[in-house]
Tab-separated table of C-alpha atoms in Angstrom:
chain	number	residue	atom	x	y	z
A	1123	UNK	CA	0.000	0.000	0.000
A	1124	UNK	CA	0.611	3.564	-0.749
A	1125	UNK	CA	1.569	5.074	2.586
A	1126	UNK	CA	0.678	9.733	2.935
A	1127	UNK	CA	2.934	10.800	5.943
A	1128	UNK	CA	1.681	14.562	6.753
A	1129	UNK	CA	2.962	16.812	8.130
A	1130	UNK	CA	3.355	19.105	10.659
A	1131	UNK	CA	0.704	16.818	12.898
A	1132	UNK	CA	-0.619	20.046	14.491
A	1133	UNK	CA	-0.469	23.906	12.835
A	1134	UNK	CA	-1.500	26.813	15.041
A	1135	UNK	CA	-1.812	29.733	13.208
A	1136	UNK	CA	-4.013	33.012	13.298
A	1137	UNK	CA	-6.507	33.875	11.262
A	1138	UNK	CA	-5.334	35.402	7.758
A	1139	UNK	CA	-2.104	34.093	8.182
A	1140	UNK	CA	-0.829	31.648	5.466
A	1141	UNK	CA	-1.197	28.234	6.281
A	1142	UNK	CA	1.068	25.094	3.958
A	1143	UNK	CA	0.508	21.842	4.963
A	1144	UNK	CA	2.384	18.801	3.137
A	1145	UNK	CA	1.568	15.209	1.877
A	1146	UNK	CA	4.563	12.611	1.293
A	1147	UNK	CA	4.285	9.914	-0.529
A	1148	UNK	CA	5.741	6.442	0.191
A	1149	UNK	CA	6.371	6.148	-3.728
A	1150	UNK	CA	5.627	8.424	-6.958
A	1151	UNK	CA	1.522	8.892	-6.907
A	1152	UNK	CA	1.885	11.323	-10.330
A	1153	UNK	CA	-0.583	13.793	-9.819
A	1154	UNK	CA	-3.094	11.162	-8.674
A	1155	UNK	CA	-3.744	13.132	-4.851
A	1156	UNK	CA	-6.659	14.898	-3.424
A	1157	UNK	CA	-7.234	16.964	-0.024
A	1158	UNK	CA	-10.034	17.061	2.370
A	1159	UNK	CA	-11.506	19.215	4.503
A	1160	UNK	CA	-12.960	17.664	8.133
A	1161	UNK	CA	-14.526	19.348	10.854
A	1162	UNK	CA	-15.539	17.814	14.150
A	1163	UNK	CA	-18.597	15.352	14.100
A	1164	UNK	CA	-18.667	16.025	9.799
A	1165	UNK	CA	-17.775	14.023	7.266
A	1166	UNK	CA	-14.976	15.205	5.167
A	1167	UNK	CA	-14.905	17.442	1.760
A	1168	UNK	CA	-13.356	17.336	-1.468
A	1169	UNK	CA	-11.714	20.728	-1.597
A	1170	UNK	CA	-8.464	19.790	-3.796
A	1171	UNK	CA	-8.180	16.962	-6.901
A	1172	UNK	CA	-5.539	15.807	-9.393
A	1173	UNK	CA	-3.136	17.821	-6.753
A	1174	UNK	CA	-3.969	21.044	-8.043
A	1175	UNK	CA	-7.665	21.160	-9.209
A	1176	UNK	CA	-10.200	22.697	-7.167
A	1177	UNK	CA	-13.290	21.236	-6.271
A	1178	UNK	CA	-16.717	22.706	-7.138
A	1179	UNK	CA	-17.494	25.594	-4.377
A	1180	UNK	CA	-13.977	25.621	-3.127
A	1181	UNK	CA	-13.085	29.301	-2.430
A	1182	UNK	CA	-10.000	30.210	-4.476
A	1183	UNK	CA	-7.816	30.780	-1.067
A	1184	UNK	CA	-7.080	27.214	-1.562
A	1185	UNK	CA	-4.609	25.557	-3.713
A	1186	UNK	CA	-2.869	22.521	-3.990
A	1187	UNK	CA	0.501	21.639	-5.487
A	1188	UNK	CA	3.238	18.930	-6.055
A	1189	UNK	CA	3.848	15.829	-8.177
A	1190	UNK	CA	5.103	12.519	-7.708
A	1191	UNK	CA	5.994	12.487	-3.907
A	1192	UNK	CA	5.791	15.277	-2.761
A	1193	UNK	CA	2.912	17.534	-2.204
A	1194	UNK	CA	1.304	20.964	-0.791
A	1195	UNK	CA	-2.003	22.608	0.352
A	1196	UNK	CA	-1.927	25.693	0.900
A	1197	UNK	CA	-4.709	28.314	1.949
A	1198	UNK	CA	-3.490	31.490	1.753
A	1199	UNK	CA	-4.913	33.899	4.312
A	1200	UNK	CA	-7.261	31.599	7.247
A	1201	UNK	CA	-10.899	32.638	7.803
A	1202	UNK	CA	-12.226	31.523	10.927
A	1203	UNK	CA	-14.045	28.417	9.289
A	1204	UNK	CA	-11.144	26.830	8.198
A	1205	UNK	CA	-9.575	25.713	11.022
A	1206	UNK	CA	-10.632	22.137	10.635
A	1207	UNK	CA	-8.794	18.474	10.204
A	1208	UNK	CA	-6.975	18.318	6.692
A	1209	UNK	CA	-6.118	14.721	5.027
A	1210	UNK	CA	-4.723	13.779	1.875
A	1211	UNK	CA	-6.197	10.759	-0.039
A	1212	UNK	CA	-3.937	8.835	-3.096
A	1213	UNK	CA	-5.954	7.183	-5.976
A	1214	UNK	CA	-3.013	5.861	-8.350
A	1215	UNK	CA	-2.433	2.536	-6.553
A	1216	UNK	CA	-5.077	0.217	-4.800
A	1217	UNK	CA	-6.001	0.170	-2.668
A	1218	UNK	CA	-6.690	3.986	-2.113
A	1219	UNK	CA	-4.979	5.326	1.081
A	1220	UNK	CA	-5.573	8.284	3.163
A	1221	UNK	CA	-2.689	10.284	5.048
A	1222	UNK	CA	-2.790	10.823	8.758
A	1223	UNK	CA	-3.906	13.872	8.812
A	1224	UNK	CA	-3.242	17.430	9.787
A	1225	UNK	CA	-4.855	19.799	12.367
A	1226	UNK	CA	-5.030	23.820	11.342
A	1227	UNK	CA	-5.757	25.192	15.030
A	1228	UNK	CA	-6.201	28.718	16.358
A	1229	UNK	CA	-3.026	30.185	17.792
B	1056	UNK	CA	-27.807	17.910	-5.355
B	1057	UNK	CA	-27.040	14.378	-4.445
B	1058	UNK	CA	-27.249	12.855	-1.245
B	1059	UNK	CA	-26.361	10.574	1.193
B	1060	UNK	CA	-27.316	8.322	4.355
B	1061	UNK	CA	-26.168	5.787	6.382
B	1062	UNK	CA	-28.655	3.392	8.494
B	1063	UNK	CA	-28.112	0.674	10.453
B	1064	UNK	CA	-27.658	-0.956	14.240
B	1065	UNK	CA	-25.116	0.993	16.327
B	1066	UNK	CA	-24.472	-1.833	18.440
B	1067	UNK	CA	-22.797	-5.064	17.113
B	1068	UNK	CA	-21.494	-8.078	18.839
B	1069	UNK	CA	-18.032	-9.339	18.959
B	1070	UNK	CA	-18.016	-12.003	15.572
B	1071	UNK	CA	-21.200	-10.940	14.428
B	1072	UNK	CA	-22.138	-8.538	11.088
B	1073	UNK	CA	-21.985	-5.288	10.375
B	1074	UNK	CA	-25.050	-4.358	7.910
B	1075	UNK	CA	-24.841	-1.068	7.122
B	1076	UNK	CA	-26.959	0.760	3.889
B	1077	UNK	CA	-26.700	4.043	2.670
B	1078	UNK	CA	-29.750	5.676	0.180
B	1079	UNK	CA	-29.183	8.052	-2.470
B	1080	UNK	CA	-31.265	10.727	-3.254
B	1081	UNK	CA	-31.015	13.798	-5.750
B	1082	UNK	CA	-29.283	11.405	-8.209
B	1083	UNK	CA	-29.611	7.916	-9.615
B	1084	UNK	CA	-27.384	4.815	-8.083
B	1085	UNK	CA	-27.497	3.781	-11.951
B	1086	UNK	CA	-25.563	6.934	-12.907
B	1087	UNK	CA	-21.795	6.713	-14.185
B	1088	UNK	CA	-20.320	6.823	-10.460
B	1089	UNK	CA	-19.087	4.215	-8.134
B	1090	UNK	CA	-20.189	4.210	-4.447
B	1091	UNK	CA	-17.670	3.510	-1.687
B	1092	UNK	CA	-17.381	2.880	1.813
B	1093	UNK	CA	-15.579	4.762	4.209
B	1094	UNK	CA	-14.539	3.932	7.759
B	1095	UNK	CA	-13.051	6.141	10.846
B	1096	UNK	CA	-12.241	4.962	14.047
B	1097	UNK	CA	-12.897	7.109	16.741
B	1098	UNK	CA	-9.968	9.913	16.733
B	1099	UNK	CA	-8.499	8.785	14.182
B	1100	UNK	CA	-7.700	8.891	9.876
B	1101	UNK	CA	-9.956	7.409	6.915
B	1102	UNK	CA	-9.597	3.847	5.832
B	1103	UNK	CA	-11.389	2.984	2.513
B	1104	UNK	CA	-13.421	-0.035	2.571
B	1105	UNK	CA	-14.673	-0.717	-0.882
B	1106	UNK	CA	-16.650	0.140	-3.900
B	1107	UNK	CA	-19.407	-0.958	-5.737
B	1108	UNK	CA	-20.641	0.182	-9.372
B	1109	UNK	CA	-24.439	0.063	-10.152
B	1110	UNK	CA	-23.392	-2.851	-12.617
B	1111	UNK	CA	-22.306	-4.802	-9.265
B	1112	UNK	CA	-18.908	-5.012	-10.183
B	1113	UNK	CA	-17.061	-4.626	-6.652
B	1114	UNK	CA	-13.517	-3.406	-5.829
B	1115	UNK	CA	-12.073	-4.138	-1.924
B	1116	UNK	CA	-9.352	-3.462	0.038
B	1117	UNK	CA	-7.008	-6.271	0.410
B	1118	UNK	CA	-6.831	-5.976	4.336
B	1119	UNK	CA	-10.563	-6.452	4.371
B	1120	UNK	CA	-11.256	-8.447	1.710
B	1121	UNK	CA	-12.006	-11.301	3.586
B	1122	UNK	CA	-14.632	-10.333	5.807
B	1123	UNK	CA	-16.294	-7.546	3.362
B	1124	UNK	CA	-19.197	-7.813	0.623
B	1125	UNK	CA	-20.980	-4.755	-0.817
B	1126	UNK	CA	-23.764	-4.735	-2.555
B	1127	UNK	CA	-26.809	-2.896	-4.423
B	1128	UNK	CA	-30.068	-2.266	-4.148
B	1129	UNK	CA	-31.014	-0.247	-8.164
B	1130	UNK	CA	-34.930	-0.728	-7.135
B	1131	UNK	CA	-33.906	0.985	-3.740
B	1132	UNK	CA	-31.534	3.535	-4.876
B	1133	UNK	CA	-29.347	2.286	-2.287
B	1134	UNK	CA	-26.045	0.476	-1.271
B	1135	UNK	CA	-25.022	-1.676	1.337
B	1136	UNK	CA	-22.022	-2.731	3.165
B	1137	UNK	CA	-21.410	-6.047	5.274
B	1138	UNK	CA	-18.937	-6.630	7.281
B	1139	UNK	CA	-18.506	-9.750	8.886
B	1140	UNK	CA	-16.510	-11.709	12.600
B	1141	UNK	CA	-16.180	-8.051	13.906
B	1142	UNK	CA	-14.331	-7.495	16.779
B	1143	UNK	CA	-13.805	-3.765	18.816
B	1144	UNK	CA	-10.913	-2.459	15.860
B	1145	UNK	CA	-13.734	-1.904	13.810
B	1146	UNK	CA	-15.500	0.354	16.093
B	1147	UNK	CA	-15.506	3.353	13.819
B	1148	UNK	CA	-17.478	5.990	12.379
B	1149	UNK	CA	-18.481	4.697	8.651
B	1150	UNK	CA	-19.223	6.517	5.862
B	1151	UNK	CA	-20.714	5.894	2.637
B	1152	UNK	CA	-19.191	8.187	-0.420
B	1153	UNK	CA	-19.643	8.958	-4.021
B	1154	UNK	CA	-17.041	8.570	-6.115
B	1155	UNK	CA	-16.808	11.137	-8.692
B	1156	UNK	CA	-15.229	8.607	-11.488
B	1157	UNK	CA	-16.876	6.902	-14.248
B	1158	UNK	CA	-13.976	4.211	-13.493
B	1159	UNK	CA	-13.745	4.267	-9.823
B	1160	UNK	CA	-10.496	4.286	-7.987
B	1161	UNK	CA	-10.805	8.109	-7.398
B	1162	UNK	CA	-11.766	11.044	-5.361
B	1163	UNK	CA	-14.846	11.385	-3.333
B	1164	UNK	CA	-17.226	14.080	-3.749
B	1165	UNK	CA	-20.525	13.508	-2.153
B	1166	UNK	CA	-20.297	11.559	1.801
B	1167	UNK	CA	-23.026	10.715	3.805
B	1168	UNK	CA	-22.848	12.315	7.206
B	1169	UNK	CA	-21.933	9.339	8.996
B	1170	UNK	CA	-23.086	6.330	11.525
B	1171	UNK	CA	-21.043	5.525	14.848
B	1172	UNK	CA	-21.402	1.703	14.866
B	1173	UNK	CA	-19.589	0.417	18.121
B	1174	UNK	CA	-18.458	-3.521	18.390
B	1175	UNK	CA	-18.912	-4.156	22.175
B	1176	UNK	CA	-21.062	-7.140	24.269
């Protein structure tokens, strides 16, 4: 299996600040990656596919970024609402794997 | 706007079943998507079950394989998931998911809003 280390585990940050999480692939995933959104007691949402392609609805402060190993999400100034659970989600090998996931909390 | 839930018991025995099914309304089972599973222990990341296309062709994860059958319901415009000699690591939070591929294998845009199911005696 396809194993997504993220990283950091926790960011604290302020709102409007800049906030760049990263994926890592165990092996080259091309640009086969998504990113999620999850807040407590909700299920996740598609905010990021084929690395860099945002989902329908997803406010342009997002963005995603990388190939092969090594990828970024980045949301470039916080609002209040998005200090949620992030995860990263491979589809180019089976079976599909999720990353462990990275916290954006209030500083 | 499609949409998504989950039923089932939230209580299961140690080596008993997991049934779970999950409706869809706004949108047809029959359309050019596959429909997955999604599981989430309690404080803890996503593991993808499986996924079923409205043809009943079926895709699994390996480490599950054994103990997992989904299946469909086209005159229900619903899915189900089974899930079978349980035991408390599959205690989890499961989710039932769209996936927005005509070939499956891919991203998930539409979940259900999830179903606590706890394995306990």
């Amino acid at each position: 299996d396809i194993v997504l280390t993220q990283s950091p585990a926790t960011l604290s940050l302020s709102p409007g600040e800049r906030a760049t999480l990263s994926c890592r692939a165990s092996q080259s995933v091309s640009s086969s990656l998504a990113w999620y959104q999850q807040k407590p007691g909700q299920a996740p949402r598609l905010l990021i596919y084929d690395a860099s392609s945002r989902a329908t609805g997803i406010p342009a402060r997002f963005s995603g970024s990388g190939s092969g190993t090594d990828f970024t999400l980045t949301i470039s100034s916080l609002e209040p609402e998005d200090f949620a659970l992030y995860y990263c989600q491979q589809r180019s090998n089976w079976p599909l794997t999720f990353g462990g996931g990275t916290k954006v909390e209030i500083k | 706007q499609v949409q998504l839930q989950e039923s089932g018991p939230g209580l299961v025995k140690p080596s008993g079943t997991l049934s779970l099914t999950c409706a869809v309304s706004g949108g047809s089972i029959s359309s050019e998507n596959w429909w997955s599973w999604v599981r989430q222990p309690p404080g803890k990341g996503l593991e993808w079950i499986g996924e079923i296309y409205h043809s009943e062709s079926t895709s699994y994860n390996p480490s599950l394989r054994s103990r997992v059958t989904i299946s469909v319901d086209k005159s229900k415009n619903q899915f189900s998931l089974k899930l079978s000699s349980v035991a408390a690591a599959d205690t989890a939070v499961y989710y039932c998911a769209r996936d927005r591929s005509r070939t499956g294998g891919s991203y998930f845009d539409y979940w259900g809003q999830g179903l606590l199911v706890t394995v306990s005696s």
